[in-house]
Amino acid sequence: MKKIAVFTLLIVMFSLSIQAKKYPFNLNHNYEVQVIRVAQQGTKFLKVWGVAGSPDKAIDQAMQDAVAACIFTGVEGNLSCGNIPALTSGKTVYEQHKQFFDDFFKKGEFLQYVKNANSGYPTGENNIQTNNGRKVGLYVVVMYDNLRKRLEEASIIKKISDFF
């Protein structure tokens, strides 16, 4: 009886590890991200487009791109909002901390710093078929200050207090 329980537990643990969701990450593509308006302090309200084989994967891609843009490239502002500066100096920081960023994005940790602000599933012009798959537009909120703190804790960027 004890062997059956241990065997069952091992099978459950193995199946859970297989089912863990992984997110592809590629720093070398253009992000379609724009500032929409000022959000609550410490957050950024953005519209982001993701492209993937299915709408669900495109949503994941869009959310990942929003966080990656805040970290590596920044986001260009508009008439009502200023630019959002990148938290890092870009590709060189990625190369220096490649293992951290690959884990951060591929294992889904980035999802702790972004929230889908859409009230429903994207439709119409926010969910279109392209030659590369589905292109989905989302409104998201990025927890920019929390993201900064995470990068500071990982010693990837300096703490703001270090500049004073």
Coordinates of C-alpha atoms in Angstrom, one line a residue:
M1 CA 0.0 0.0 0.0
K2 CA 2.8 2.3 0.9
K3 CA 4.6 1.7 -2.4
I4 CA 1.4 2.5 -4.4
A5 CA 1.0 5.8 -2.5
V6 CA 4.7 6.8 -3.2
F7 CA 4.3 5.7 -6.9
T8 CA 1.1 7.7 -7.3
L9 CA 2.8 10.8 -5.7
L10 CA 5.7 10.5 -8.0
I11 CA 3.4 10.3 -11.1
V12 CA 1.5 13.4 -9.9
M13 CA 4.7 15.3 -9.4
F14 CA 6.1 14.3 -12.7
S15 CA 2.9 15.2 -14.6
L16 CA 2.8 18.6 -12.9
S17 CA 6.4 19.4 -13.9
I18 CA 5.6 18.5 -17.5
Q19 CA 2.6 20.7 -17.5
A20 CA 4.4 23.8 -16.2
K21 CA 3.9 26.5 -18.8
K22 CA 6.9 27.9 -20.6
Y23 CA 7.0 31.2 -22.5
P24 CA 9.3 31.7 -25.5
F25 CA 11.4 34.8 -25.2
N26 CA 13.3 36.6 -28.0
L27 CA 14.8 40.0 -27.3
N28 CA 15.5 40.6 -31.0
H29 CA 12.1 41.5 -32.3
N30 CA 10.3 44.9 -32.3
Y31 CA 7.8 45.5 -29.6
E32 CA 4.6 47.3 -30.5
V33 CA 3.9 49.2 -27.3
Q34 CA 2.5 52.6 -26.8
V35 CA 1.6 54.7 -23.7
I36 CA -2.1 55.2 -23.3
R37 CA -2.4 57.5 -20.3
V38 CA -1.1 58.1 -16.9
A39 CA -1.9 55.3 -14.5
Q40 CA -1.7 54.9 -10.7
Q41 CA 1.6 55.9 -9.2
G42 CA 4.2 53.2 -9.8
T43 CA 2.4 51.7 -12.8
K44 CA 2.2 52.3 -16.5
F45 CA -0.9 51.9 -18.6
L46 CA 0.0 50.7 -22.1
K47 CA -1.4 49.2 -25.3
V48 CA 0.6 46.4 -26.6
W49 CA 0.4 44.0 -29.6
G50 CA 1.5 40.4 -29.6
V51 CA 1.7 38.0 -32.5
A52 CA 1.6 34.2 -32.2
G53 CA 0.0 31.1 -33.6
S54 CA -3.1 31.4 -31.4
P55 CA -4.9 34.3 -29.7
D56 CA -4.0 32.9 -26.2
K57 CA -0.3 32.7 -27.1
A58 CA -0.5 36.2 -28.7
I59 CA -1.9 37.5 -25.4
D60 CA 1.0 35.9 -23.5
Q61 CA 3.4 37.4 -26.0
A62 CA 1.9 40.9 -25.7
M63 CA 2.1 40.8 -21.9
Q64 CA 5.7 39.6 -22.1
D65 CA 6.5 42.4 -24.6
A66 CA 5.1 45.1 -22.4
V67 CA 7.4 44.1 -19.5
A68 CA 10.4 43.6 -21.9
A69 CA 9.9 47.0 -23.4
C70 CA 9.8 48.6 -19.9
I71 CA 13.1 46.8 -19.1
F72 CA 15.1 47.0 -22.3
T73 CA 13.8 49.7 -24.7
G74 CA 11.5 52.0 -22.9
V75 CA 8.2 53.2 -24.5
E76 CA 7.8 56.3 -26.6
G77 CA 5.3 58.8 -25.1
N78 CA 2.5 60.7 -26.8
L79 CA 0.8 64.1 -26.5
S80 CA -0.7 63.4 -23.1
C81 CA 2.1 61.3 -21.6
G82 CA 5.8 61.4 -21.6
N83 CA 8.3 58.7 -22.5
I84 CA 8.7 55.7 -20.2
P85 CA 12.5 55.2 -19.8
A86 CA 14.0 51.7 -20.0
L87 CA 15.0 50.4 -16.6
T88 CA 18.2 49.1 -18.1
S89 CA 20.6 50.1 -20.8
G90 CA 19.3 47.5 -23.1
K91 CA 20.9 44.5 -24.9
T92 CA 24.2 44.7 -23.1
V93 CA 22.5 44.3 -19.7
Y94 CA 20.6 41.3 -21.2
E95 CA 23.8 39.7 -22.3
Q96 CA 25.5 40.3 -18.9
H97 CA 22.5 38.8 -17.0
K98 CA 21.2 36.4 -19.7
Q99 CA 20.5 33.5 -17.2
F100 CA 18.4 35.8 -15.0
F101 CA 16.3 37.3 -17.9
D102 CA 15.8 33.9 -19.6
D103 CA 14.5 32.4 -16.4
F104 CA 12.4 35.6 -15.7
F105 CA 10.7 35.5 -19.0
K106 CA 10.6 31.9 -20.0
K107 CA 9.3 30.6 -16.6
G108 CA 6.6 33.3 -16.5
E109 CA 7.9 35.4 -13.6
F110 CA 7.2 38.5 -15.7
L111 CA 3.5 37.9 -15.2
Q112 CA 3.8 39.1 -11.6
Y113 CA 4.5 42.6 -13.0
V114 CA 1.8 43.0 -15.7
K115 CA -2.0 42.8 -15.6
N116 CA -4.4 42.5 -18.5
A117 CA -6.7 45.4 -18.3
N118 CA -9.1 44.3 -21.0
S119 CA -12.6 43.5 -19.8
G120 CA -13.0 40.6 -22.1
Y121 CA -11.3 38.6 -24.9
P122 CA -9.9 40.9 -27.6
T123 CA -12.1 41.1 -30.7
G124 CA -12.4 43.0 -33.9
E125 CA -9.4 45.2 -34.8
N126 CA -7.7 43.9 -31.6
N127 CA -7.7 40.3 -32.8
I128 CA -6.7 39.9 -36.4
Q129 CA -5.3 37.1 -38.6
T130 CA -1.9 37.9 -40.2
N131 CA 0.7 35.9 -42.2
N132 CA 2.5 35.3 -38.9
G133 CA -0.5 34.2 -36.9
R134 CA -2.9 36.1 -34.7
K135 CA -2.2 39.7 -33.8
V136 CA -3.8 40.6 -30.6
G137 CA -3.9 44.1 -29.0
L138 CA -4.3 44.4 -25.2
Y139 CA -4.5 47.2 -22.7
V140 CA -2.1 46.3 -19.8
V141 CA -0.9 47.8 -16.6
V142 CA 2.8 47.3 -15.9
M143 CA 3.8 47.5 -12.2
Y144 CA 6.9 49.6 -13.2
D145 CA 8.1 50.4 -9.7
N146 CA 7.8 46.8 -8.5
L147 CA 9.7 45.7 -11.6
R148 CA 12.4 48.2 -10.8
K149 CA 12.6 46.8 -7.3
R150 CA 13.0 43.2 -8.6
L151 CA 15.8 44.3 -10.9
E152 CA 17.5 46.1 -8.0
E153 CA 17.2 43.0 -5.7
A154 CA 18.8 40.9 -8.4
S155 CA 21.7 43.5 -8.6
I156 CA 20.9 44.2 -12.3
I157 CA 20.3 47.9 -11.8
K158 CA 21.4 50.3 -9.1
K159 CA 19.0 51.3 -6.4
I160 CA 17.7 54.9 -6.8
S161 CA 19.1 55.7 -3.4
D162 CA 22.6 54.8 -4.7
F163 CA 22.5 57.9 -6.9
F164 CA 22.1 60.3 -3.9

